[in-house]
Structure formats: structure tokens, C-alpha cells
Coordinates of C-alpha atoms in Angstrom, one line a residue:
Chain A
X1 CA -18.2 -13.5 7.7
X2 CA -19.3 -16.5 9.7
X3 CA -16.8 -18.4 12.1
X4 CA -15.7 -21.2 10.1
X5 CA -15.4 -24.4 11.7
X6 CA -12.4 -25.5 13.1
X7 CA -11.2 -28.7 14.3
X8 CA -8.1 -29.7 15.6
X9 CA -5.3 -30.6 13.0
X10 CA -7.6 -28.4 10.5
X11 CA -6.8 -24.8 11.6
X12 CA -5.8 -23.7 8.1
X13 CA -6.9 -19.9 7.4
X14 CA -6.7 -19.2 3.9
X15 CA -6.4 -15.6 4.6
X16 CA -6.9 -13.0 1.1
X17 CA -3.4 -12.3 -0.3
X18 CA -3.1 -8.6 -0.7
X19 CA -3.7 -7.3 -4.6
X20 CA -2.7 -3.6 -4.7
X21 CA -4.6 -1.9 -7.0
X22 CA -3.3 1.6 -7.8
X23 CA -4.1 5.1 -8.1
X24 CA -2.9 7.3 -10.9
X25 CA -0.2 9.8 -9.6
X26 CA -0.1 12.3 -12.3
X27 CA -1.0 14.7 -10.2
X28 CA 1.1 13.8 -7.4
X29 CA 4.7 12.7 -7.4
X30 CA 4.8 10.7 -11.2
X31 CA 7.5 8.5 -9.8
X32 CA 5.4 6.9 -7.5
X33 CA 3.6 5.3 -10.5
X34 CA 6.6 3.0 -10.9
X35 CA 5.7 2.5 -7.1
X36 CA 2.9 1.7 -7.2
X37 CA 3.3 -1.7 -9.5
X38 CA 6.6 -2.2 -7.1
X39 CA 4.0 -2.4 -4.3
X40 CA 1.7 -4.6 -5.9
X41 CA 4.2 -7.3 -7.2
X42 CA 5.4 -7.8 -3.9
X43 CA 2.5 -7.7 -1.6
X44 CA 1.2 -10.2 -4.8
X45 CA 3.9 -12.2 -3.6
X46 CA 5.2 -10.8 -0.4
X47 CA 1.6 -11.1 1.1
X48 CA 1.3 -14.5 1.2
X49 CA 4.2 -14.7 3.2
X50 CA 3.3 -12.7 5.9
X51 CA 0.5 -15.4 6.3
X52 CA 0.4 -18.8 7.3
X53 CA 2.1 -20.6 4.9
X54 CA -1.0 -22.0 2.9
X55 CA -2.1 -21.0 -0.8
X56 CA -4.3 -18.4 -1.6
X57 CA -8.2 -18.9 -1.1
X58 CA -9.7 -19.3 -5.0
X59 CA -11.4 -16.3 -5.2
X60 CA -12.7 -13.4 -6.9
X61 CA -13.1 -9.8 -6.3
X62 CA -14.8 -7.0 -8.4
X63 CA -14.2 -3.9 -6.9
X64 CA -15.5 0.1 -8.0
X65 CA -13.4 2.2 -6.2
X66 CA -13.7 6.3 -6.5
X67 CA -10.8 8.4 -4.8
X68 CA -12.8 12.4 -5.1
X69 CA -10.7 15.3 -3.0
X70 CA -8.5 18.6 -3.7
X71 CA -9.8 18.9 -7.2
X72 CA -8.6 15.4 -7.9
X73 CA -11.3 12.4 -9.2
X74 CA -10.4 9.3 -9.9
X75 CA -12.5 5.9 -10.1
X76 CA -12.2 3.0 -11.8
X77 CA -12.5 -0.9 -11.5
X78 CA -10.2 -3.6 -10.4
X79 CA -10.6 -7.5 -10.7
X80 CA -8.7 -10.1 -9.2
X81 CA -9.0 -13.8 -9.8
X82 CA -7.2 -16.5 -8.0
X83 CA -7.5 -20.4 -8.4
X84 CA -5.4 -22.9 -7.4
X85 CA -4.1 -26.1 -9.4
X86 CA -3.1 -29.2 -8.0
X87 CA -2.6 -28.8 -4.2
X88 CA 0.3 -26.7 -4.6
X89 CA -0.1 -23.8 -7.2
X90 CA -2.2 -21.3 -7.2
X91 CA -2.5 -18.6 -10.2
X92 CA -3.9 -15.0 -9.7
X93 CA -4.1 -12.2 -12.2
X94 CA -5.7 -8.1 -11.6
X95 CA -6.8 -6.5 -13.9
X96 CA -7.0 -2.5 -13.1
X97 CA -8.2 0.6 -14.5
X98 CA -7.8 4.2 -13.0
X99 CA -9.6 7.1 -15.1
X100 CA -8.2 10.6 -13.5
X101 CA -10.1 13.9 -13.9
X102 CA -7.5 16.2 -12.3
X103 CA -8.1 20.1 -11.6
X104 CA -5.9 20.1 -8.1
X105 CA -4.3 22.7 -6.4
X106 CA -1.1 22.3 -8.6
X107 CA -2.6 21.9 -11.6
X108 CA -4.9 24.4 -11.3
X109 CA -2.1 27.1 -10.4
X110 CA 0.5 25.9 -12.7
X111 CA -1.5 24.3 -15.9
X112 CA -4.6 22.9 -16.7
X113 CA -7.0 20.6 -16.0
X114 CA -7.0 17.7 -17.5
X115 CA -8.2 14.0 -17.8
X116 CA -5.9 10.4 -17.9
X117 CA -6.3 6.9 -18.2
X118 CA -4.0 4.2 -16.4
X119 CA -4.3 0.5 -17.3
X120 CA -2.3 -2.2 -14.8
X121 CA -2.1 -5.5 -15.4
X122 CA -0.8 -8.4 -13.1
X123 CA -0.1 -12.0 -12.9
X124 CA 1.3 -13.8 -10.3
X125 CA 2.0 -17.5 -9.2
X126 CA 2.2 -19.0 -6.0
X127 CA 4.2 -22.5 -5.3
X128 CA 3.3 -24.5 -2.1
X129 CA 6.0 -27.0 -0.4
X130 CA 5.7 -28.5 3.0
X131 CA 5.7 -25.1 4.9
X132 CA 7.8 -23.2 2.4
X133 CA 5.7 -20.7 0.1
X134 CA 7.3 -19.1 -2.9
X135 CA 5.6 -16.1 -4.9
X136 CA 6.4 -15.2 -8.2
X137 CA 4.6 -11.9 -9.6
X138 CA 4.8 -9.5 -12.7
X139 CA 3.3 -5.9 -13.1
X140 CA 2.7 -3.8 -15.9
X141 CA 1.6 -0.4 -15.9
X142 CA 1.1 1.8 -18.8
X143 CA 0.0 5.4 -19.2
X144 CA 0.3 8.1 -22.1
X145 CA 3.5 9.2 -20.4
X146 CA 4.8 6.6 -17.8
X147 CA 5.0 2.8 -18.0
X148 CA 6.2 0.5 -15.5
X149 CA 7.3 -3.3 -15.5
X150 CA 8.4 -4.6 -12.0
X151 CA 8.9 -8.6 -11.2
X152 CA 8.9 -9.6 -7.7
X153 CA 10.0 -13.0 -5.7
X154 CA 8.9 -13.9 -2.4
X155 CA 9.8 -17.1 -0.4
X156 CA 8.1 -17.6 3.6
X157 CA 8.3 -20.2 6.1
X158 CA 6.4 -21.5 9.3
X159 CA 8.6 -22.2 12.1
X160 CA 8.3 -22.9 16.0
X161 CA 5.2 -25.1 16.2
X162 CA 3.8 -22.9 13.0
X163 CA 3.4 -20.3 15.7
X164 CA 5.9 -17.9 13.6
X165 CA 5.6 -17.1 10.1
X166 CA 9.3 -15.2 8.7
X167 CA 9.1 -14.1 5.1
X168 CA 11.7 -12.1 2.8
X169 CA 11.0 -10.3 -0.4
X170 CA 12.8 -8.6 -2.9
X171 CA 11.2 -6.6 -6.5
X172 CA 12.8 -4.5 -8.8
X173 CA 10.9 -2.3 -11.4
X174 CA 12.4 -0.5 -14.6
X175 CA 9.9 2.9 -15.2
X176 CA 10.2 4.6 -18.5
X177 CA 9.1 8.4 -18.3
X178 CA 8.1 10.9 -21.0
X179 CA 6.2 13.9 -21.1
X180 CA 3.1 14.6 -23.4
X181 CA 4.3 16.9 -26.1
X182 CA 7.6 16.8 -25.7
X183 CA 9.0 14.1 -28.3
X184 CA 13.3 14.3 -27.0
X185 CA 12.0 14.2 -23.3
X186 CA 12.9 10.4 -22.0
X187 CA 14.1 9.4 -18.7
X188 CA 14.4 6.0 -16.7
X189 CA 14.3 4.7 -13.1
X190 CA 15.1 2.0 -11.3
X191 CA 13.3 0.8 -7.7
X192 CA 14.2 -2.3 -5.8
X193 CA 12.0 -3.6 -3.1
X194 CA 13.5 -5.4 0.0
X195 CA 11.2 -6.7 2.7
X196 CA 10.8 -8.9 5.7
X197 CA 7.9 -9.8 7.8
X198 CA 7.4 -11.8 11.2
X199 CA 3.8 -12.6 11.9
X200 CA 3.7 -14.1 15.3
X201 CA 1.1 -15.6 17.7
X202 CA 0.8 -14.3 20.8
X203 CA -1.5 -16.3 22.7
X204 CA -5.2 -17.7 21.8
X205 CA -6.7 -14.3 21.1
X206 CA -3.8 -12.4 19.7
X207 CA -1.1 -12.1 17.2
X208 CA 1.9 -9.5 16.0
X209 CA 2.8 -8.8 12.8
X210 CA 6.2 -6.8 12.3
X211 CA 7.3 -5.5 8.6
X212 CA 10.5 -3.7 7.4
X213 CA 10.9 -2.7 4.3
X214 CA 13.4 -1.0 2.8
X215 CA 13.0 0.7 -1.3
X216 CA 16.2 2.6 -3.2
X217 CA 15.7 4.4 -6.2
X218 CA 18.5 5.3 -8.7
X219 CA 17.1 7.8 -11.5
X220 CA 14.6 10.2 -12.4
X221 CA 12.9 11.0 -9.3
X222 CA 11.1 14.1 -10.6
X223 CA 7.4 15.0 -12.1
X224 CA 8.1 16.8 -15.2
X225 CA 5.5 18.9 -15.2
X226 CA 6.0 20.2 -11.2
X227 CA 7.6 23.6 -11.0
X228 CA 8.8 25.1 -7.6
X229 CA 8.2 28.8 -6.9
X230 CA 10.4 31.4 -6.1
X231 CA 10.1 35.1 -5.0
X232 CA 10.5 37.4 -8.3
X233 CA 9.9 41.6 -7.7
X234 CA 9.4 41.6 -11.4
X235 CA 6.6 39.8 -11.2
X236 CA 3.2 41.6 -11.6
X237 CA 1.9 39.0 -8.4
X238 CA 5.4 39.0 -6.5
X239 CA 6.7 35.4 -7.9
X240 CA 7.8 33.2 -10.5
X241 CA 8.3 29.5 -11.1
X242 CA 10.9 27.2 -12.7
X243 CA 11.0 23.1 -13.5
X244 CA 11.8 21.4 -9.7
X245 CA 14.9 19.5 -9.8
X246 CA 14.9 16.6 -7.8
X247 CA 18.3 13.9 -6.8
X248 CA 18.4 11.3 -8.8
X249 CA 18.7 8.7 -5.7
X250 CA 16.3 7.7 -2.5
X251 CA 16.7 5.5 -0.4
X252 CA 13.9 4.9 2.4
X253 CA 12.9 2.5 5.7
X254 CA 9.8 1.9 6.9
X255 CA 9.1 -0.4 10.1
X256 CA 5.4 -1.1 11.0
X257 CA 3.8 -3.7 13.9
X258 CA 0.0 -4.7 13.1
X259 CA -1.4 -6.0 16.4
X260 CA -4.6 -8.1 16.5
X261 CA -6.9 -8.7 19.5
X262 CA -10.1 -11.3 19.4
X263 CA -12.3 -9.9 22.2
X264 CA -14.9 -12.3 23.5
X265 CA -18.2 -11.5 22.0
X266 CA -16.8 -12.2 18.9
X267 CA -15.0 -8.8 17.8
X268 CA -11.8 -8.0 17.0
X269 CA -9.5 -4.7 17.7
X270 CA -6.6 -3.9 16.1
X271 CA -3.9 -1.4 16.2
X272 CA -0.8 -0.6 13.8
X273 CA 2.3 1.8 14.5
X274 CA 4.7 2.4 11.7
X275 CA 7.7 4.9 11.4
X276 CA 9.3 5.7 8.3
X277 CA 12.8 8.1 7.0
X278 CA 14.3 8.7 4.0
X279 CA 17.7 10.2 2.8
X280 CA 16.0 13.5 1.7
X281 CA 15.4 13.9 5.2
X282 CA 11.5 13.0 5.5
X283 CA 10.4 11.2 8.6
X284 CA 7.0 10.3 9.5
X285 CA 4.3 8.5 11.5
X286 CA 1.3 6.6 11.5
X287 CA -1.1 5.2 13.9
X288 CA -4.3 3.3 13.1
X289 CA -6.8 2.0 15.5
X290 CA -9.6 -0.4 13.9
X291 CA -12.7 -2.4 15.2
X292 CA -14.7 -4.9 13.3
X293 CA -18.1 -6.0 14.9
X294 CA -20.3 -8.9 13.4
X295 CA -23.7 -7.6 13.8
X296 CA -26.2 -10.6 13.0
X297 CA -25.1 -14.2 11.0
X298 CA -23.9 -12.6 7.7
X299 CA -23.2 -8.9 8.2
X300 CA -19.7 -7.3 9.8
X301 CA -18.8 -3.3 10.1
X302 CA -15.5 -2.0 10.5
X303 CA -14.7 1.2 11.8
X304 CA -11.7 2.9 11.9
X305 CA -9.0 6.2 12.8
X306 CA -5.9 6.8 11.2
X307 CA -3.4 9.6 12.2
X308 CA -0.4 10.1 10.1
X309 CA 2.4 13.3 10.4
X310 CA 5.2 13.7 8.5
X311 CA 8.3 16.6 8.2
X312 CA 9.2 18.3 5.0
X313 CA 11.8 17.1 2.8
X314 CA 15.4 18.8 3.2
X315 CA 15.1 20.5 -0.5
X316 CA 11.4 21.6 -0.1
X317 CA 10.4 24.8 0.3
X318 CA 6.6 26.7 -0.5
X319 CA 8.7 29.9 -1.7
X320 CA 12.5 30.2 -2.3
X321 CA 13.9 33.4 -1.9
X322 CA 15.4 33.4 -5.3
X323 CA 15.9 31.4 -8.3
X324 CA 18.3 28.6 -7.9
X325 CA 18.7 29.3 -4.6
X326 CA 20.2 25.7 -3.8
X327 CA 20.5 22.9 -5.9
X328 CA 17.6 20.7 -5.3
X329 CA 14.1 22.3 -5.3
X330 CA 10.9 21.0 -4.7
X331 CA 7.3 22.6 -3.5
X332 CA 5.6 19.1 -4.1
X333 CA 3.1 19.5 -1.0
X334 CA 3.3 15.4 -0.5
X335 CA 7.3 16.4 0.2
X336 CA 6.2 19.3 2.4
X337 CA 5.3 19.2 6.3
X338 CA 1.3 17.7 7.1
X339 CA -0.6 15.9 9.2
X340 CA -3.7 13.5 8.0
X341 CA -7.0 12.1 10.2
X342 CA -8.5 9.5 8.7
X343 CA -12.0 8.6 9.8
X344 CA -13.9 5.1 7.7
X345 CA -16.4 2.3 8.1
X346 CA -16.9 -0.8 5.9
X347 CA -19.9 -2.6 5.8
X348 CA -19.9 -6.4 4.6
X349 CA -22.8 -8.8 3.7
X350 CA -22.4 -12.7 3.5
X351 CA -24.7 -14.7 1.4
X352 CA -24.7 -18.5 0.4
X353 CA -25.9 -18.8 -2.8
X354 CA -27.9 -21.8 -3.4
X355 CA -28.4 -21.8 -6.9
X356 CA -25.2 -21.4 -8.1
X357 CA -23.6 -24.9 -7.0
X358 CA -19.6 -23.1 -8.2
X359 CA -19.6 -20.7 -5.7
X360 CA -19.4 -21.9 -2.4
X361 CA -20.2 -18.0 -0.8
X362 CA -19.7 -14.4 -1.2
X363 CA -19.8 -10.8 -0.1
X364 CA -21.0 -7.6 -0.9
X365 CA -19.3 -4.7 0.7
X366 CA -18.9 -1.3 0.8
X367 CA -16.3 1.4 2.3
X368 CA -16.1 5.0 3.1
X369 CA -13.4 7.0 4.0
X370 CA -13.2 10.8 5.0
X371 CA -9.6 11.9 4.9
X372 CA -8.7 15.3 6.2
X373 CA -5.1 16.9 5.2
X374 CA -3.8 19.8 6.8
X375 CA -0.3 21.8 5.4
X376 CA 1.8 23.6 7.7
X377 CA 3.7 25.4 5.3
X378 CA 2.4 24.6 1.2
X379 CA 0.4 27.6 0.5
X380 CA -3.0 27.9 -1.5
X381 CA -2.0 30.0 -3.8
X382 CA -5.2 30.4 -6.1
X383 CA -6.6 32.5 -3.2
X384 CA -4.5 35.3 -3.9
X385 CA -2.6 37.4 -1.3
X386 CA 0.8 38.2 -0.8
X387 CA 3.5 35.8 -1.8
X388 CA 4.4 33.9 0.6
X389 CA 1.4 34.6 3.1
X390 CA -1.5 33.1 1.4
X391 CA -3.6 30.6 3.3
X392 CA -2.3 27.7 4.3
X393 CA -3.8 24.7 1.8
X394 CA -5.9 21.9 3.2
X395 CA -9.1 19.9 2.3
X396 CA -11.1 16.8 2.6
X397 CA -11.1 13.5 0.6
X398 CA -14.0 11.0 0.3
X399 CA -12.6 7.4 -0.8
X400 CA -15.5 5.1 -1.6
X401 CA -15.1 1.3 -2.3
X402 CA -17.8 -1.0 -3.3
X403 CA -17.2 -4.6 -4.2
X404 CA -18.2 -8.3 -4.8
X405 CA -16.4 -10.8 -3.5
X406 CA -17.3 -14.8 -4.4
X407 CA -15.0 -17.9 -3.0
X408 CA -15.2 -20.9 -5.1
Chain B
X1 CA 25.0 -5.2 -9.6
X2 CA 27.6 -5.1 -7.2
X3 CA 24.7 -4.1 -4.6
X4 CA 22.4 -6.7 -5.8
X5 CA 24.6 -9.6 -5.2
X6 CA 25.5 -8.4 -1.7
X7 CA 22.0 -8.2 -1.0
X8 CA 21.2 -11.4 -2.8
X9 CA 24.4 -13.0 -0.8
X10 CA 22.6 -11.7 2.6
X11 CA 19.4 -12.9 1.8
X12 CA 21.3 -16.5 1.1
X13 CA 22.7 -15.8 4.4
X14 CA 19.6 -15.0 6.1
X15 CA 18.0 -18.2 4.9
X16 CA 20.5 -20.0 5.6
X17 CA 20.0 -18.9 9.5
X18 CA 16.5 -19.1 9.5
X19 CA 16.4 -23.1 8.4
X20 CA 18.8 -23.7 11.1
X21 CA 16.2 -22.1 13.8
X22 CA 13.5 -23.6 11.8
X23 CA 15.3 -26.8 13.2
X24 CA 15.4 -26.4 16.3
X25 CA 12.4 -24.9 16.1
X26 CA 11.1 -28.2 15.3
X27 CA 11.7 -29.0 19.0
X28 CA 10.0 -26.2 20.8
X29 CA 6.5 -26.6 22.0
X30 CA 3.9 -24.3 20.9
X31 CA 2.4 -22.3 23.8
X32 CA -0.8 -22.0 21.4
X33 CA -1.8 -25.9 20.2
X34 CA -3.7 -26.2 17.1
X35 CA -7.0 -26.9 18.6
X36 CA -6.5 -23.3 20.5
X37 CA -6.4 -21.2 17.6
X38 CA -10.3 -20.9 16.5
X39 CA -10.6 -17.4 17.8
X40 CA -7.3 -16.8 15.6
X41 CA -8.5 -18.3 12.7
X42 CA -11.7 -16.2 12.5
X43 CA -11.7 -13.9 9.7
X44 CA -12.5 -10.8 11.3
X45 CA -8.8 -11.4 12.8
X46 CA -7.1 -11.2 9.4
X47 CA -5.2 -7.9 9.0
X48 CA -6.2 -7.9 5.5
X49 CA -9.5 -9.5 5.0
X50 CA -10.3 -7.6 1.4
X51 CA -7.3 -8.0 -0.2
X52 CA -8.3 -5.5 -3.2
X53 CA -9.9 -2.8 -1.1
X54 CA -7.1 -3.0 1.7
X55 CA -4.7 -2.7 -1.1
X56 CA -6.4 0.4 -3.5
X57 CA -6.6 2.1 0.7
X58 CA -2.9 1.8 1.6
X59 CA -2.7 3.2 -2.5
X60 CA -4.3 5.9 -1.6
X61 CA -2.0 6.8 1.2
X62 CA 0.7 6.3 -1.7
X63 CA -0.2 9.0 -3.7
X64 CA -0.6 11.8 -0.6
X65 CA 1.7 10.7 1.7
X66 CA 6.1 10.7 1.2
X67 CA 6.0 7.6 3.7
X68 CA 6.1 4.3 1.8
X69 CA 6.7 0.8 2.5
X70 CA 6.2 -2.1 5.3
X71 CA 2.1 -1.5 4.3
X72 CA 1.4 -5.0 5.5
X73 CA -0.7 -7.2 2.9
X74 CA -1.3 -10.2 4.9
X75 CA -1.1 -11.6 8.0
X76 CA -3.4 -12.5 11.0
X77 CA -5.5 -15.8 11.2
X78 CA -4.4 -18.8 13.0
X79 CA -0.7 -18.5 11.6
X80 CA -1.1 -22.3 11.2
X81 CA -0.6 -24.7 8.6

């Protein structure tokens, strides 16, 4: 995008307030679904907090996204409109759709391949007074065998000469899992959301973001379908597998700082650290490095790294040496240990359309990302071998974004 | 519900703190005026210029990764009202 002017007294940056759209976890760890709309109600709300305490810009977004890696394809669109009423309110609603075509490693050693539909909606209010901004938002996901409502609040404040921007957030989401063809199966879970962000300047060219967040969950934590696998000498291929059993309780931190530098051609670098544990004993980190260049009056590229590690969690295990061996079993490769590069670049057109006197500009943009995952001890077990000495799984996943993006 | 009104009761608390150093906040000069913050209010400083794509990327991360939380979703710009 262009500069905008800015004059003094008239400094406001209207900057987008985050929407999370989702993916569909049915291959991956089902309670995340119920995540997932946590997520979104309170970066819907939380978002805006972390920002300078002005409403929402009225926008619109249209967005294709396609996630395509480890036998997993999922695409879909998402729409987000916001618009503002009387100074002080603004209203926004997403509307998001993810169709899965799933054939992944799991899947394809424990089931079948199959296809899914998720449909999220959300609708969330924003109220503006002096420097004080509160968020209301509401989610609801719903799928053939998992839906999710989660409600979120949000208040923020500018402080110190607006120079300092403290927000607090709390959601709390009620999931309500089944499990196709299986009529008596029903189980529930319960996630709260607790966050707070500082987003302060540092001097002219710089500023500091620093989130914590911490998320408990209190039910069923398992994905009924997910079996762990255990060594069994009857066993015509040397093993066996039973239903994982997972606590019923989590309870996780993260901490992340987002640093932002304005270089002087008119570029900006940016770097985020974030470290994160759980009580089941995970711990992991991430480091991102991004640069955005404008290239001529209306175009900008990003590119960007991202490394992330993480340890495996206490009750994970590729191969236990019996059945039952402990009481909490999992060989959920998202629990187990892995490291992640992340390579991407977005590419962004401005254009002022003249003709259409409601829009006052827009963008067209699209995104690529290359993501490379590497196990250290989750096995590919479709490749045969001996149990517990197949190769070690990993593989590549290409997330495309394209999107139109109008301000009005 | 025990938990959520002692977190409820801390939040109070916490806000409670915060507009009192929002007051005397009210004294302190900003080392960064107003008129210094174009470079800040560009939008290629905004941690989260796309709020649908940056969102669906961090969702991404969701699904493959057991770290969650403290994703971001806003900030940068001039941090001015």
C-alpha cells in the first residue's frame, strides 16, 4: 500500500483486526476444532486491542485459501465484512468454509480416506470510548461430528502519551463431540482463553509487541478415531493398535514479542520470538524473520522464514512396548518431537478504483508458503519395515492464499 | 466457577491498576510526539496487515503444531489515537 498521509494530530492507523479463519482438524488433533473458533473470537476481539485504540477500518476481504501436504487437501473461502456505525461501533461478521479431502499418513494406516465439510460463522462488535475499546465476538463452528460455540470479550486502553496500548482478553467455548456412526458416542469440552498484550513504541521507526496467553481445557481432549500402536508378536507385521486415551485436562502458556523496524527506503523488517509449555509436558519454539518491500506506487512483497521445534508430549510414544503400558497413550505426530522451516512470499497490488465512487481502494494479493516438517521419532509406517524401525515421516506443505481486499 | 471468579476478580484487579498508571500516565511526555510517527503509521509496519490471510497462516500452524496461543492479531502502526 501507499504511505498515507499524515499530519500532526491525525496519526490514526486503522490497522486490519485479525479474523481467524480456520482449518478443519479432522485429521489432526479434533479438539483443536473447538480451538480454533476460541482463537478467532478473541483475536476478533482481542485484536483490536493489541492496536491503537481506534475502530476497525470498514472493509472487506474475500479470500481462497488451499492448505495441500501429507496427503491432506483442504481449500475453501472466507469473507469478512466490517463497517462501522456512528463514530463509535463497528460491526464485523466471517463467514468460512473449509472442504477437507484427507488420505494422510494416519488415515491412510489406520482408516480411510475420506472427504468433510466445516462451516464457521462469526459475528463480532466493537464499542469505541475515549481511548477505551471493548470487543464483543461469537463463533460457531459446525461439522458432521464436532460443533463449537465460543463467546469472547475484550477491553484495551492507550496509556502514556498513547505511546502504550495494554489489552486483556478472556473466551470460553463449549465443544460438543460425536463420532460418525456411532449413535451413544457424546463427549464435551470446555476451553477458556486468557490474554494480555502490550504493544509499545519504541522510537520513530520501531515498535514492540509482547502477548501472553494462557488456554485450560477441562474434558475430552481426545480424537476418537486416533489409535496408538503398540508392539504385538502375534501380529502377522509385528504390532497392533488400540483407541489413544488422552487426560481430560491441559493447561498451556505461550509468550511471544513481535518486533517491527521501518528502515529508510521505505521497508520494513520484522522479527517474532515466542515460547510455549504445557502440563503434558510439551515445550516449544518459534522464530520468524519477515521483510516487506514496496516495489513501485501500488505493489509490496513480503518474504519470510519461520523456524519452529517442539519436544514430545510426556504420554507419547511412536511404539509402546505393550498394550496399556501406562495410562495415557498417544502417537498423535503433532504431540510427538519435530522441527518445521517455513519459507513464503506475498505479493500485493493497490488499485484506486475510479468508477466505483463506494470503494475508496483495494488490493489484490496472493501468498505462498512452503512448509517443511521433519519427525524425530513418529514413524512412516506405510513403508513397511520392521516395527519400530521404519523411516522416520516427514514431508512438504504448499499453503496458497489469494484474496481481494476493498476499504470503503 | 470458583476459578472463573478468581480470574474474573484479577482481571478487576488488574484494571483497576492499570487506570491508576493510565493517570499518571497522563503526565508523562511521550518520547515519540504525534507528528513523529509517520514512518509508524505506514502499513507495511502493521504486524497484521491481512487480517484474513494472517489469520487462516497462524491456523495452519494450529492444526500441525502442539504450541498454541499469544499468535498476535494486531498490533504495529503508529500506536496512536
Amino acid at each position: 500500500m501507499a504511505p498515507r498521509a499524515v499530519a500532526e494530530g491525525d496519526v490514526a492507523v486503522t490497522n486490519p483486526t485479525t479474523m481467524r479463519g480456520a482449518i478443519s482438524i479432522v485429521s489432526w488433533p479434533i479438539s483443536k476444532q473447538g480451538l480454533f473458533c476460541l482463537q478467532i473470537v478473541l483475536l476478533l476481539t482481542c485484536s483490536t486491542g493489541l492496536q491503537a485504540t481506534v475502530l476497525p477500518e470498514d472493509r472487506a476481504d474475500i479470500m481462497y485459501h488451499r492448505y495441500d501436504g501429507g496427503g491432506v487437501e483442504v481449500d475453501g473461502p472466507s469473507i469478512l465484512v466490517r463497517k462501522s456505525f456512528s463514530g463509535n461501533v463497528s460491526l464485523n461478521a466471517n463467514y468460512y468454509i473449509d472442504s477437507i479431502s484427507s488420505a494422510s499418513v494416519d488415515v491412510v494406516s489406520m482408516a480411510s480416506p475420506y472427504t468433510e465439510e466445516r462451516t464457521e460463522t462469526s459475528l463480532a462488535l466493537d464499542y469505541l470510548h475515549n481511548k477505551t475499546l471493548m470487543s464483543l465476538a461469537l463463533t460457531s463452528s459446525d461439522e458432521s461430528d464436532y460443533q463449537a460455540e465460543t463467546g469472547s470479550f475484550s477491553i484495551s486502553h492507550d496509556m502514556f502519551g498513547d505511546l502504550t496500548t495494554v489489552s486483556l482478553g478472556y473466551a470460553v467455548g463449549n465443544d460438543d463431540i460425536s463420532r460418525n456412526g456411532d449413535r451413544d458416542f457424546g463427549e464435551s469440552l470446555k476451553r477458556q482463553n486468557y490474554r494480555i498484550g502490550v504493544s509499545q513504541i519504541l522510537t520513530k521507526e520501531s515498535i514492540l509487541d509482547i502477548d501472553w496467553e494462557t488456554i485450560t481445557d477441562e474434558g475430552y481432549l481426545n480424537n476418537p478415531y486416533r489409535s496408538y500402536r503398540f508392539l504385538d508378536p502375534l501380529s502377522e507385521n509385528g504390532y497392533g493398535f488400540q483407541p489413544e486415551r488422552y487426560p481430560n485436562t491441559r493447561t498451556s502458556n505461550a509468550l511471544a514479542l513481535r518486533l517491527k523496524y521501518y528502515l529508510p527506503y521505505r521497508a520494513a523488517l520484522s522479527g517474532e520470538y515466542r515460547y510455549f509449555n504445557d502440563t503434558w509436558g510439551i515445550s516449544a519454539n518459534n522464530v520468524e524473520f519477515a521483510y516487506t518491500h514496496p516495489l513501485e506506487k501500488d505493489w509490496v512483497v513480503d518474504v519470510r522464514y519461520r523456524y519452529y521445534t517442539q519436544n514430545a508430549a510426556d504420554f507419547y510414544s511412536d511404539l509402546f512396548s505393550r498394550v496399556n503400558e501406562q495410562n495415557f497413550l498417544a502417537r498423535d505426530k503433532e504431540l510427538s518431537t519435530f522441527q518445521s522451516h517455513t519459507i513464503g512470499f506475498t505479493v500485493s497490488y493497490d488499485f484506486h478504483p475510479e468508477r466505483w465512487q463506494f470503494i475508496d481502494n483495494g488490493s489484490l494479493n496472493f501468498s505462498l508458503d512452503l512448509i517443511r516438517f521433519e519427525y524425530d521419532d513418529f514413524r512412516d509406517i506405510t513403508r513397511g519395515g520392521v516395527a519400530g524401525e521404519e523411516p522416520l515421516y516427514s514431508f512438504t506443505a504448499n499453503v496458497i492464499k489469494a484474496y481481494l481486499s476493498v476499504w470503503y | 466457577m470458583i476459578e472463573v471468579k478468581t480470574m474474573l476478580y484479577r482481571i478487576c484487579r488488574f484494571l483497576l491498576s492499570l487506570s491508576i498508571l493510565a493517570s499518571a500516565g497522563c503526565s508523562i511526555e511521550p518520547w515519540v510526539q504525534p507528528y513523529e510517527r509517520a514512518h509508524l503509521a505506514d502499513p507495511i509496519m502493521s504486524f497484521e496487515r491481512d487480517p484474513v490471510a494472517s489469520a487462516y497462516r497462524d491456523h495452519v500452524y494450529q492444526t500441525r503444531e502442539a504450541a498454541r496461543g499469544a499468535e498476535g492479531g494486531g498490533g504495529g502502526g503508529c500506536g496512536c489515537n
